[in-house]
mmCIF file of C-alpha atoms and ligand atoms in Angstrom:
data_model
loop_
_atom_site.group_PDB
_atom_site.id
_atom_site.type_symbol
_atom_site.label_atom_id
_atom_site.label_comp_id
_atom_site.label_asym_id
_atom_site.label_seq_id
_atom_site.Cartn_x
_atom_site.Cartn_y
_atom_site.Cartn_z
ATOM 1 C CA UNK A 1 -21.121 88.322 343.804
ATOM 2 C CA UNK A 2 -23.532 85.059 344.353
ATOM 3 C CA UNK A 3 -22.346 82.317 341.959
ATOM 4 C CA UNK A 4 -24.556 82.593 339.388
ATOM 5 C CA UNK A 5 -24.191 85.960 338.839
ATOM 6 C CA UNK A 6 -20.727 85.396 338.431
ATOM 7 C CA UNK A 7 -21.075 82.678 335.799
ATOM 8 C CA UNK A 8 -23.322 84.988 333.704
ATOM 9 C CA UNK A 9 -20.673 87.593 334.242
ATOM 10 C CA UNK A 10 -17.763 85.155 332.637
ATOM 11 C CA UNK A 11 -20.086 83.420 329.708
ATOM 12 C CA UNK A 12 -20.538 87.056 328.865
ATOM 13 C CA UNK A 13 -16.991 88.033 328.657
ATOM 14 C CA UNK A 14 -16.494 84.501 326.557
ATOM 15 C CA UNK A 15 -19.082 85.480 324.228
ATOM 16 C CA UNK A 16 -17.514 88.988 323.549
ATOM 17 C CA UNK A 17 -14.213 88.193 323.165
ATOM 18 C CA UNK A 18 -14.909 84.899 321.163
ATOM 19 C CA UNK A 19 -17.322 86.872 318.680
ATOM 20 C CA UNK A 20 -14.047 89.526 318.324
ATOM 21 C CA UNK A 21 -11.598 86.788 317.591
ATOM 22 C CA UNK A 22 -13.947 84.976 315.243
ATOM 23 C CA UNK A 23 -15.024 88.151 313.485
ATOM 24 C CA UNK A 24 -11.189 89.673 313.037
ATOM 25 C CA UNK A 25 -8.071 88.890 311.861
ATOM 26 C CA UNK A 26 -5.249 89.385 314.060
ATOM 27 C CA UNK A 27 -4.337 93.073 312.464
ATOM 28 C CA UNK A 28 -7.916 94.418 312.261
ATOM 29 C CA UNK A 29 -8.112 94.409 316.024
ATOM 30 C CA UNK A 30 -7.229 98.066 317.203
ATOM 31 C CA UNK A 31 -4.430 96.503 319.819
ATOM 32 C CA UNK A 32 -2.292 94.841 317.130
ATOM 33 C CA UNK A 33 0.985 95.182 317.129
ATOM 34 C CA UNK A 34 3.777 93.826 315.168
ATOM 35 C CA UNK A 35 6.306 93.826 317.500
ATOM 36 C CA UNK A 36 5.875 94.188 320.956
ATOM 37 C CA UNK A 37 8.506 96.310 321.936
ATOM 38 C CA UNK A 38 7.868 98.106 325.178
ATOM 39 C CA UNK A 39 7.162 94.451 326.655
ATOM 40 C CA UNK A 40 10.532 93.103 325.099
ATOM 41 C CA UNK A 41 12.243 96.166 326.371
ATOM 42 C CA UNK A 42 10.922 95.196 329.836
ATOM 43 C CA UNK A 43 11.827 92.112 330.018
ATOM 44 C CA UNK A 44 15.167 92.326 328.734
ATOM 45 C CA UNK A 45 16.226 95.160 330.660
ATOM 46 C CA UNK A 46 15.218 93.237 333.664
ATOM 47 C CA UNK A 47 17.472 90.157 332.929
ATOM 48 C CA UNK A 48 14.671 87.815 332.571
ATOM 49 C CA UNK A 49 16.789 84.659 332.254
ATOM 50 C CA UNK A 50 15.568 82.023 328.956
ATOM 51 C CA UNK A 51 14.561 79.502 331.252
ATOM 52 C CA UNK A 52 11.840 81.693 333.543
ATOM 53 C CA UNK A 53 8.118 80.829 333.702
ATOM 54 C CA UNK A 54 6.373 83.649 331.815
ATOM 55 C CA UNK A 55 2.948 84.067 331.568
ATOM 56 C CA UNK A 56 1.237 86.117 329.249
ATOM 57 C CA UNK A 57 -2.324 86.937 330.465
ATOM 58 C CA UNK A 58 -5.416 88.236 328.240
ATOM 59 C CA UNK A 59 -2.577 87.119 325.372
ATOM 60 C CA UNK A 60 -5.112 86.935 322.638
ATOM 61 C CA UNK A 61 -3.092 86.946 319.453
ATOM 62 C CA UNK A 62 -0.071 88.797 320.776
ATOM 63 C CA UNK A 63 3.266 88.056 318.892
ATOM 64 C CA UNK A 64 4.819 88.204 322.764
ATOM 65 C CA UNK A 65 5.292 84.405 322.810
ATOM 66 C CA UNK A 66 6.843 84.585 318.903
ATOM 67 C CA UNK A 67 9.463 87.220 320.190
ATOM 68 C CA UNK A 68 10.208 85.631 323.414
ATOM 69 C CA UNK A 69 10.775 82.049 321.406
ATOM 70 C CA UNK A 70 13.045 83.847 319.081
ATOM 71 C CA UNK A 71 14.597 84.890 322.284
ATOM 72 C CA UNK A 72 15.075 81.060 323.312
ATOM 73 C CA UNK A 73 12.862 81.281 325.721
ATOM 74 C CA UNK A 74 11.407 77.814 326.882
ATOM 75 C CA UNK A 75 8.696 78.180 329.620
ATOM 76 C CA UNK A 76 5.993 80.258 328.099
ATOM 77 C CA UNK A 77 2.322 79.830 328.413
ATOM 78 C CA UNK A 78 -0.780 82.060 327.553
ATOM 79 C CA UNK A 79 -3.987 82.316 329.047
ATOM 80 C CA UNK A 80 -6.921 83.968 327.035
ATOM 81 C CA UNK A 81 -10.680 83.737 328.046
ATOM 82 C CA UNK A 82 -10.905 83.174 324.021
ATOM 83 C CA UNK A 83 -10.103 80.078 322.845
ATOM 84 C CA UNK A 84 -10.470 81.240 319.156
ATOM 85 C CA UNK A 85 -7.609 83.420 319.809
ATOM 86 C CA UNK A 86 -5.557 80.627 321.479
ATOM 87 C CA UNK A 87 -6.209 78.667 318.188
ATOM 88 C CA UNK A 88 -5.123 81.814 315.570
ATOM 89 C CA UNK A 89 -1.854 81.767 317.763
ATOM 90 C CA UNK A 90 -1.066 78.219 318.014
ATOM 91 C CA UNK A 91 -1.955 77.605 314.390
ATOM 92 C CA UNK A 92 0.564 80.907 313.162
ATOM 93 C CA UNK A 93 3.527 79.816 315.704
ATOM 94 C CA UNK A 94 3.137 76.065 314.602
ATOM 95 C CA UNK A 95 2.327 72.625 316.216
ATOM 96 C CA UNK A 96 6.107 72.483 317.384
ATOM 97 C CA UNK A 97 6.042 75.421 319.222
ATOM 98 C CA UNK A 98 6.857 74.413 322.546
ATOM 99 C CA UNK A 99 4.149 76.888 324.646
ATOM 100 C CA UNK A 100 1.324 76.063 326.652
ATOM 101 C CA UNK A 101 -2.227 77.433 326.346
ATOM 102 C CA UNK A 102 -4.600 78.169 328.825
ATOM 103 C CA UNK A 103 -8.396 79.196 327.736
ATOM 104 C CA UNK A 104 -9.307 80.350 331.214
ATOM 105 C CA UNK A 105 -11.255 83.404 332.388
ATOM 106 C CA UNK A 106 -8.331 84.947 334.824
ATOM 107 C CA UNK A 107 -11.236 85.933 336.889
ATOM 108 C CA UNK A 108 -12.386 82.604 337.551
ATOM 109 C CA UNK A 109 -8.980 80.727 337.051
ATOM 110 C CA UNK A 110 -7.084 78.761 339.864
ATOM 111 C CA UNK A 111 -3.258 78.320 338.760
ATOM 112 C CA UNK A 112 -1.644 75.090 338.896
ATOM 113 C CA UNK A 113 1.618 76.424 338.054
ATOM 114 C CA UNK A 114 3.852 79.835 339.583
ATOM 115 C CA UNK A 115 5.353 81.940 336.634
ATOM 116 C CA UNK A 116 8.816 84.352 336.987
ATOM 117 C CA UNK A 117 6.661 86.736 334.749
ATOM 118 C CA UNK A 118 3.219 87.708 334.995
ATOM 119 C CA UNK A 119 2.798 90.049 331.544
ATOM 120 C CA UNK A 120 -0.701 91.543 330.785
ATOM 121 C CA UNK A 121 -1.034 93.864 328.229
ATOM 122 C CA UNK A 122 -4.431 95.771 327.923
ATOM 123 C CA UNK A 123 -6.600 93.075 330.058
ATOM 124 C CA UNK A 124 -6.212 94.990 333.335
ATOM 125 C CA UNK A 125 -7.647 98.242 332.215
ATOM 126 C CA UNK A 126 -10.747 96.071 331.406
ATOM 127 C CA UNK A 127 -11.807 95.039 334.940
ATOM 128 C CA UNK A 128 -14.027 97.886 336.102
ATOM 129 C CA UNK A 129 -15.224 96.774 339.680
ATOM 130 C CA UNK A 130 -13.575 96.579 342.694
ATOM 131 C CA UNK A 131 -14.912 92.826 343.048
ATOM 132 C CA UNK A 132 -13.178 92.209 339.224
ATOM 133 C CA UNK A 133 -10.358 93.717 340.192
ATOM 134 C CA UNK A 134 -10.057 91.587 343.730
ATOM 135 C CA UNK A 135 -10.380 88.771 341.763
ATOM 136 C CA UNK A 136 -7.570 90.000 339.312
ATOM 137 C CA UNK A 137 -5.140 89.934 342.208
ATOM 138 C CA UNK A 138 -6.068 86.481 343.938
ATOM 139 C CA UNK A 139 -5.129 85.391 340.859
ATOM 140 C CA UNK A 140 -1.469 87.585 340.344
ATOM 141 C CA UNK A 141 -0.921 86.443 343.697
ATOM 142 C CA UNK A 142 -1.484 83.010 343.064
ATOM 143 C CA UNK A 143 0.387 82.697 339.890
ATOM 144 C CA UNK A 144 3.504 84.248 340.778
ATOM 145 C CA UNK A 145 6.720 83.051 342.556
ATOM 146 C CA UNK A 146 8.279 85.549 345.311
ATOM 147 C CA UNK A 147 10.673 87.649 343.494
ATOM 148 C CA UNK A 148 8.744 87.166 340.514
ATOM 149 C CA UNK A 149 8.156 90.594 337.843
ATOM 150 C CA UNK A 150 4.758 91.431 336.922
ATOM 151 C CA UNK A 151 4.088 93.943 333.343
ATOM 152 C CA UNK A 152 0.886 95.374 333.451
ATOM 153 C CA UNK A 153 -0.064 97.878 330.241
ATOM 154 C CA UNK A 154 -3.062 99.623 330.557
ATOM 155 C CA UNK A 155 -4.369 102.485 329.213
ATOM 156 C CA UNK A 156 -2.677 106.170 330.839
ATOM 157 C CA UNK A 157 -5.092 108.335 332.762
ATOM 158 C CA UNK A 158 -6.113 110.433 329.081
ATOM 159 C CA UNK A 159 -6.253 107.447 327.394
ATOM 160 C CA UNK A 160 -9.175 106.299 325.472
ATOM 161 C CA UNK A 161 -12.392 105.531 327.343
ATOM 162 C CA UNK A 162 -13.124 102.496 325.806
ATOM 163 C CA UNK A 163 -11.566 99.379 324.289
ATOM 164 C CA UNK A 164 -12.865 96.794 322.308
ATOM 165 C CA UNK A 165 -16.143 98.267 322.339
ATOM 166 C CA UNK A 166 -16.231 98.065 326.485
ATOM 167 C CA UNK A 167 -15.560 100.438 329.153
ATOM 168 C CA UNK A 168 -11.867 100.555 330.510
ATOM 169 C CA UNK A 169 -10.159 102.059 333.729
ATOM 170 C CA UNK A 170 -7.521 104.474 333.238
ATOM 171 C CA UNK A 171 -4.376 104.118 335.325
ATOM 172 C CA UNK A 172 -0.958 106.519 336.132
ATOM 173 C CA UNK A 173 1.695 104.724 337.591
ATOM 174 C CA UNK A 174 0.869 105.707 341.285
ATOM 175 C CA UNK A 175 -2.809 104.713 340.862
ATOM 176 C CA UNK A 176 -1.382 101.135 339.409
ATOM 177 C CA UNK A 177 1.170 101.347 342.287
ATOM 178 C CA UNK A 178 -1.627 101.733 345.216
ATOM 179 C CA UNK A 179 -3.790 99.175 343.665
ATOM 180 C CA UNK A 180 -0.752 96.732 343.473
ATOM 181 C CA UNK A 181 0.598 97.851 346.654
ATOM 182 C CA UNK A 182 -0.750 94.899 348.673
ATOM 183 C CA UNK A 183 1.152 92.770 347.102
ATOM 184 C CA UNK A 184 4.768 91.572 348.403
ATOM 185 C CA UNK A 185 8.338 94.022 347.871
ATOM 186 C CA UNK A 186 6.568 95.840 345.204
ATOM 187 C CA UNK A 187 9.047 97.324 343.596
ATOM 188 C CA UNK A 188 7.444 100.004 340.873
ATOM 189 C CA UNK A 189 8.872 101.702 337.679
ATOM 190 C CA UNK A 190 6.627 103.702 335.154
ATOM 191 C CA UNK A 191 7.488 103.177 331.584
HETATM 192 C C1 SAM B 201 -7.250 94.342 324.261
HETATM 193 S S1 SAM B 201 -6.925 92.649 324.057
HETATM 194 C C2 SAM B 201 -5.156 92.571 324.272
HETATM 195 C C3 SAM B 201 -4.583 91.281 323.708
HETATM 196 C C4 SAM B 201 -3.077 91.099 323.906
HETATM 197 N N1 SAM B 201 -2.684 91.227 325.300
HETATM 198 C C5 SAM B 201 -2.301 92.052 323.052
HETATM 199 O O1 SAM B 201 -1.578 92.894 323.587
HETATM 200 O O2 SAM B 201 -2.382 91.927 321.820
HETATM 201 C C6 SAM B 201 -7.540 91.973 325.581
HETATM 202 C C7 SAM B 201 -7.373 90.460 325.655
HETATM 203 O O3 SAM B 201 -7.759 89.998 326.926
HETATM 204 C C8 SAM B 201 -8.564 88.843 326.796
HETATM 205 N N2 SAM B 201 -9.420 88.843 327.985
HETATM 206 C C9 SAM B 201 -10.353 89.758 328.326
HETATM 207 N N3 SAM B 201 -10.900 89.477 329.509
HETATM 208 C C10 SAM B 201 -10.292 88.330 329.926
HETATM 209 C C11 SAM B 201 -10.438 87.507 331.073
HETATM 210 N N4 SAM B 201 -11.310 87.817 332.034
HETATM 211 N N5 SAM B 201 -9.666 86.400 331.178
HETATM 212 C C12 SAM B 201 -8.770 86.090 330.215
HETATM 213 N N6 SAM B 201 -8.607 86.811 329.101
HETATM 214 C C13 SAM B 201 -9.347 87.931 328.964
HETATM 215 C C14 SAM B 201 -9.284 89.022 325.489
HETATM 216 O O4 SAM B 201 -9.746 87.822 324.936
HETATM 217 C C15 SAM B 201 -8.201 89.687 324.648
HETATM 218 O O5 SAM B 201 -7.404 88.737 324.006
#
């Protein structure tokens, strides 16, 4: 995609999301949950030690970072292309709160850091194109550390057709698997 097109592209995606997160409280969007227990389940059953790098991409106004500080975990950070969102979070969790944020369009993003845990819940199901979805992985592959776990929830193969208003792909675990498969020792389980 020429550059330009791909700057239109990402002040798009900004504008949607930031309208959402301006327009909605935390529950009123139709992904809210109060506890998020499949991740958590993940996670723990994994042995994800307190001190791991975890990143939570597309983490909008997740309460992943509140359960995973409960947890005493130290090293979290999330990335959201809405910086609205970012705020809602930081302001409910508290100046204190010892988590970085990132307001970054993980299409466009360039890591600084390597996490232990790269968790995405519903952001992958939202990139449509194979050229999104290249871009996706540069930056997974970037961000992560070898031996490191990555979550990815999207939406099951009769799942609904769109979210937040926009088109999604649909995913079972052996269509995830072959589009992950390029990356290093993948080592797959379907929840
Ligand atoms: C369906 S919501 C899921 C939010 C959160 N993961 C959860 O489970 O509550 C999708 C999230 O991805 C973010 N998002 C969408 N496209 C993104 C992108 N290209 N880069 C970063 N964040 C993105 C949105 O702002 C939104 O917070």
């Amino acid at each position: 995609m020429p550059p330009n097109d791909a700057g239109a592209s990402s002040a798009r995606r900004h504008q949607h999301w930031e309208a959402i997160y301006e327009q909605k409280t935390p529950t009123e969007v139709s992904w809210y949950q109060r506890e998020p227990s499949a991740s958590l389940k993940w996670i723990e059953q994994r042995g994800m030690p307190p001190d791991a790098a975890v990143l939570d991409v597309g983490g909008g106004t997740s309460m992943l970072v509140d359960a995973l500080l409960a947890r005493g975990y130290t090293d979290t950070t999330m990335l959201d292309i809405s910086a609205a969102a970012l705020d809602t979070s930081r302001r409910r969790l508290g100046l204190l709160a010892r988590v970085k944020w990132v307001p970054a369009d993980l299409l466009t993003w360039q890591p600084v850091a390597t996490y232990d845990l790269w968790h995405d819940r519903a952001v992958f199901h939202l990139i449509v194109t194979p050229g999104d979805r290249h871009r996706y992985l540069q930056a997974l592959r970037a961000a992560v550390l070898p031996g490191a776990m990555a979550i990815l929830g999207t939406f099951a193969a009769d799942g609904p057709e769109r979210c937040s208003g926009l088109p999604v792909a649909r995913y079972g675990p052996h269509e995830l698997a072959a589009i992950l498969g390029g990356l290093e020792a993948p080592q797959w389980q379907a929840a």
